[in-house]
Amino acid sequence: MPAPTTRTLNDLVTEGWSRLARLYNFPIMQRLAYQPPQDDIIARLKLSGAQRIADVGCGTGIMAARIQRELRPEVVYGCDASPGMLQQAKSRSTHVHWINRHAENLGLPDNSVDAVVSTHAFHFFDHAPALAEFHRILTPGGLLAIVLNNPTGKFAKALQPQAVRGLAYFPTPAEMRTLITAAGFTITAQHPVHRPLPPALIPDILTVARRN
Ligand SMILES: C[S@@+](CC[C@H](N)C(=O)[O-])C[C@H]1O[C@@H](n2cnc3c(N)ncnc32)[C@H](O)[C@@H]1O
């Protein structure tokens, strides 16, 4: 399981998430921060009729377990590089296939899934290799749906100095479209996540594409 090449501090990130795993499931945090993007993605999956779905950077497995429970597709993979997060995920569902791998090297066969989804994790991935891996495992026409924050203004600049790019980088919506298109996808939609909080607090964007 090789580590990502440009996200040089990714092991630090995934070890950190292992330690935070128990705090992660607080209901209020889940409801305010993480549930709205999951709702948007589950609605897209429902429309697409995808039957083999991979949730990459699945964390404690809340969305992967919801996908399995609410949509009942043929197979759901929950993939994450952090053993601590996956330990929580495993206790959530025995129907999801939990995979402890990096996004850049998921180990699934070529053309084996109809949808790859990811919420609030892509900024940690090594973008081009991860997208190449999603393209490899997806069937032609398969769905890609990624939610990540789009920090704007001074806050964004504070978050993204060169010094922390080994930990995370949040592509802008335009950068997302460029990266995803270059990896062999066609963008079909891009919009802010529907959430009750003002977008300035959690400015996350859903980007949807189809594999060419
Ligand atoms: C903020 S959590 C998001 C979890 C979940 N998707 C959610 O929305 O609740 C980010 C997750 O990304 C995972 N992660 C970071 N880098 C990764 C990589 N290169 N490959 C796979 N997972 C990674 C971390 O271990 C962590 O569980």
Coordinates of C-alpha atoms and ligand atoms in Angstrom, one line a residue:
M1 CA 0.0 0.0 0.0
P2 CA 2.3 2.8 -1.2
A3 CA 1.9 6.2 0.5
P4 CA 0.7 9.1 -1.7
T5 CA 3.5 10.8 -3.5
T6 CA 2.8 14.6 -3.3
R7 CA 0.7 14.6 -0.1
T8 CA 3.9 13.9 1.8
L9 CA 2.4 14.1 5.3
N10 CA -0.6 11.9 4.6
D11 CA 0.4 9.3 7.1
L12 CA 0.4 12.0 9.8
V13 CA -3.2 12.9 8.7
T14 CA -4.5 9.3 8.8
E15 CA -2.8 8.6 12.1
G16 CA -4.4 11.8 13.5
W17 CA -7.9 10.7 12.3
S18 CA -7.3 7.4 14.0
R19 CA -6.9 9.2 17.3
L20 CA -9.9 11.4 16.7
A21 CA -12.2 8.6 15.6
R22 CA -14.1 8.3 18.8
L23 CA -15.0 12.1 18.9
Y24 CA -16.0 12.1 15.3
N25 CA -19.5 10.6 15.7
F26 CA -20.9 13.3 18.0
P27 CA -24.5 13.7 16.8
I28 CA -24.5 17.5 16.6
M29 CA -21.2 17.5 14.6
Q30 CA -22.6 14.9 12.3
R31 CA -25.9 16.7 11.8
L32 CA -24.5 20.1 11.2
A33 CA -21.3 19.3 9.3
Y34 CA -21.4 15.9 7.7
Q35 CA -25.0 14.8 7.1
P36 CA -26.0 17.5 4.5
P37 CA -23.3 16.4 2.0
Q38 CA -24.2 12.8 2.6
D39 CA -27.8 13.6 1.8
D40 CA -26.9 15.3 -1.5
I41 CA -24.7 12.4 -2.5
I42 CA -27.3 9.7 -1.6
A43 CA -29.8 11.6 -3.7
R44 CA -27.4 11.5 -6.7
L45 CA -26.7 7.8 -6.2
K46 CA -30.4 7.1 -6.0
L47 CA -31.0 8.9 -9.3
S48 CA -28.1 7.1 -11.0
G49 CA -29.2 3.6 -10.0
A50 CA -25.6 2.6 -9.2
Q51 CA -25.3 -0.9 -7.8
R52 CA -21.6 -1.1 -6.9
I53 CA -20.5 1.9 -4.9
A54 CA -17.2 2.9 -3.3
D55 CA -17.1 5.6 -0.6
V56 CA -13.5 6.7 -0.5
G57 CA -12.1 8.4 2.7
C58 CA -15.2 6.9 4.4
G59 CA -14.0 7.7 7.9
T60 CA -16.2 6.1 10.6
G61 CA -18.4 4.8 7.8
I62 CA -21.6 6.8 8.4
M63 CA -22.3 7.5 4.8
A64 CA -21.3 4.0 3.5
A65 CA -23.6 2.4 6.0
R66 CA -26.4 4.8 5.1
I67 CA -25.9 4.0 1.4
Q68 CA -26.1 0.3 2.2
R69 CA -29.2 0.7 4.4
E70 CA -31.1 3.3 2.4
L71 CA -30.4 2.2 -1.2
R72 CA -29.7 -1.5 -0.8
P73 CA -27.3 -1.7 -3.8
E74 CA -25.4 -4.9 -4.7
V75 CA -22.2 -3.9 -2.9
V76 CA -20.8 -1.0 -1.0
Y77 CA -17.1 -0.5 -0.3
G78 CA -16.0 1.8 2.5
C79 CA -12.4 2.7 2.0
D80 CA -10.1 4.6 4.3
A81 CA -6.4 4.8 5.1
S82 CA -7.0 5.3 8.8
P83 CA -7.3 2.0 10.9
G84 CA -8.9 3.9 13.8
M85 CA -11.6 5.4 11.7
L86 CA -12.3 2.0 10.0
Q87 CA -12.5 0.3 13.4
Q88 CA -15.4 2.5 14.2
A89 CA -16.9 1.9 10.7
K90 CA -16.7 -1.9 11.2
S91 CA -18.9 -1.8 14.2
R92 CA -21.5 0.2 12.2
S93 CA -22.3 -2.3 9.5
T94 CA -21.3 -5.9 8.6
H95 CA -22.9 -5.5 5.1
V96 CA -20.4 -2.9 3.9
H97 CA -17.0 -4.2 2.7
W98 CA -14.5 -2.1 4.7
I99 CA -11.1 -1.6 3.0
N100 CA -8.1 -0.2 4.7
R101 CA -6.3 1.3 1.7
H102 CA -5.2 4.7 0.4
A103 CA -7.4 6.4 -2.2
E104 CA -4.5 6.4 -4.6
N105 CA -4.3 2.6 -4.5
L106 CA -7.6 1.0 -3.6
G107 CA -6.8 -2.5 -4.8
L108 CA -10.3 -3.0 -6.4
P109 CA -10.4 -4.6 -9.9
D110 CA -10.6 -2.4 -13.1
N111 CA -14.2 -1.4 -14.0
S112 CA -15.6 -2.9 -10.9
V113 CA -17.8 -0.1 -9.5
D114 CA -20.6 2.1 -10.9
A115 CA -20.0 5.0 -8.5
V116 CA -17.2 6.5 -6.5
V117 CA -18.2 9.0 -3.8
S118 CA -16.3 11.0 -1.3
T119 CA -17.1 13.6 1.3
H120 CA -14.7 15.9 3.1
A121 CA -11.7 13.7 2.4
F122 CA -10.5 14.6 -1.1
H123 CA -8.4 17.5 0.1
F124 CA -6.2 15.0 1.9
F125 CA -5.7 12.8 -1.2
D126 CA -3.0 13.1 -3.8
H127 CA -5.4 14.5 -6.4
A128 CA -4.2 13.2 -9.8
P129 CA -3.2 9.7 -8.7
A130 CA -6.5 9.4 -6.7
L131 CA -8.6 10.5 -9.7
A132 CA -6.6 8.1 -11.9
E133 CA -7.5 5.3 -9.5
F134 CA -11.2 6.3 -9.4
H135 CA -11.2 6.2 -13.3
R136 CA -9.6 2.8 -13.3
I137 CA -12.1 1.2 -10.9
L138 CA -15.2 2.8 -12.5
T139 CA -17.1 1.4 -15.4
P140 CA -17.5 3.7 -18.4
G141 CA -20.3 6.1 -17.7
G142 CA -19.8 5.6 -13.9
L143 CA -20.6 8.3 -11.4
L144 CA -18.1 10.4 -9.5
A145 CA -19.4 12.6 -6.8
I146 CA -17.0 14.5 -4.5
V147 CA -17.8 17.1 -1.8
L148 CA -15.1 19.2 -0.3
N149 CA -14.7 22.6 1.2
N150 CA -14.1 25.6 -0.9
P151 CA -12.5 28.0 1.6
T152 CA -12.6 31.5 0.3
G153 CA -10.8 34.8 1.1
K154 CA -8.3 35.3 3.8
F155 CA -9.4 32.2 5.7
A156 CA -8.6 30.1 2.6
K157 CA -5.2 31.7 2.2
A158 CA -4.5 30.9 5.9
L159 CA -5.5 27.3 5.3
Q160 CA -3.5 26.7 2.2
P161 CA 0.1 28.1 2.5
Q162 CA 2.7 26.0 0.8
A163 CA 3.8 24.7 4.2
V164 CA 0.6 22.7 4.8
R165 CA 0.2 21.4 1.3
G166 CA 1.9 18.2 2.3
L167 CA -1.1 17.7 4.7
A168 CA -4.0 18.9 2.6
Y169 CA -5.0 21.1 -0.4
F170 CA -8.5 22.3 -1.1
P171 CA -8.8 22.8 -4.9
T172 CA -11.2 25.6 -5.9
P173 CA -14.3 24.6 -7.9
A174 CA -12.6 25.6 -11.1
E175 CA -9.5 23.6 -10.2
M176 CA -11.8 20.6 -9.4
R177 CA -13.3 20.8 -12.8
T178 CA -9.9 21.0 -14.5
L179 CA -8.5 18.1 -12.4
I180 CA -11.5 15.8 -12.9
T181 CA -11.7 16.6 -16.7
A182 CA -8.0 15.9 -17.1
A183 CA -8.5 12.5 -15.4
G184 CA -11.0 11.4 -18.1
F185 CA -14.3 12.5 -16.8
T186 CA -17.1 14.8 -18.0
I187 CA -18.4 17.2 -15.4
T188 CA -22.2 17.1 -15.1
A189 CA -22.9 19.3 -12.1
Q190 CA -21.3 21.5 -9.5
H191 CA -23.1 23.4 -6.7
P192 CA -22.9 24.2 -3.0
V193 CA -24.1 21.5 -0.7
H194 CA -27.7 22.1 0.5
R195 CA -27.3 22.8 4.2
P196 CA -29.1 24.7 7.0
L197 CA -26.0 26.7 8.0
P198 CA -24.9 29.9 6.1
P199 CA -22.4 28.8 3.4
A200 CA -19.7 31.0 4.8
L201 CA -19.5 28.7 7.8
I202 CA -19.1 25.5 5.8
P203 CA -18.6 26.5 2.2
D204 CA -18.6 23.0 0.7
I205 CA -19.2 22.2 -2.9
L206 CA -20.4 19.0 -4.6
T207 CA -18.8 18.2 -8.0
V208 CA -20.4 15.5 -10.0
A209 CA -19.0 13.8 -13.1
R210 CA -19.3 10.8 -15.4
R211 CA -16.4 8.6 -16.4
N212 CA -15.7 8.9 -20.1
Ligands
LIG1 C1 -12.8 14.5 7.6 S1 -12.7 12.7 7.5 C2 -14.2 12.5 6.5 C3 -14.8 11.2 6.7 C4 -16.1 10.9 6.0 N1 -16.0 10.9 4.6 C5 -17.2 11.9 6.4 O1 -17.6 12.7 5.6 O2 -17.7 11.8 7.6 C6 -11.4 12.5 6.3 C7 -11.0 11.0 6.2 O3 -10.1 10.9 5.1 C8 -9.2 9.8 5.4 N2 -8.0 10.0 4.5 C9 -7.1 10.9 4.5 N3 -6.1 10.7 3.5 C10 -6.5 9.5 2.9 C11 -6.0 8.8 1.8 N4 -4.9 9.2 1.2 N5 -6.7 7.7 1.4 C12 -7.8 7.3 2.1 N6 -8.4 7.9 3.1 C13 -7.7 9.1 3.5 C14 -8.9 10.0 6.8 O4 -8.3 8.9 7.4 C15 -10.3 10.4 7.4 O5 -11.0 9.2 7.8

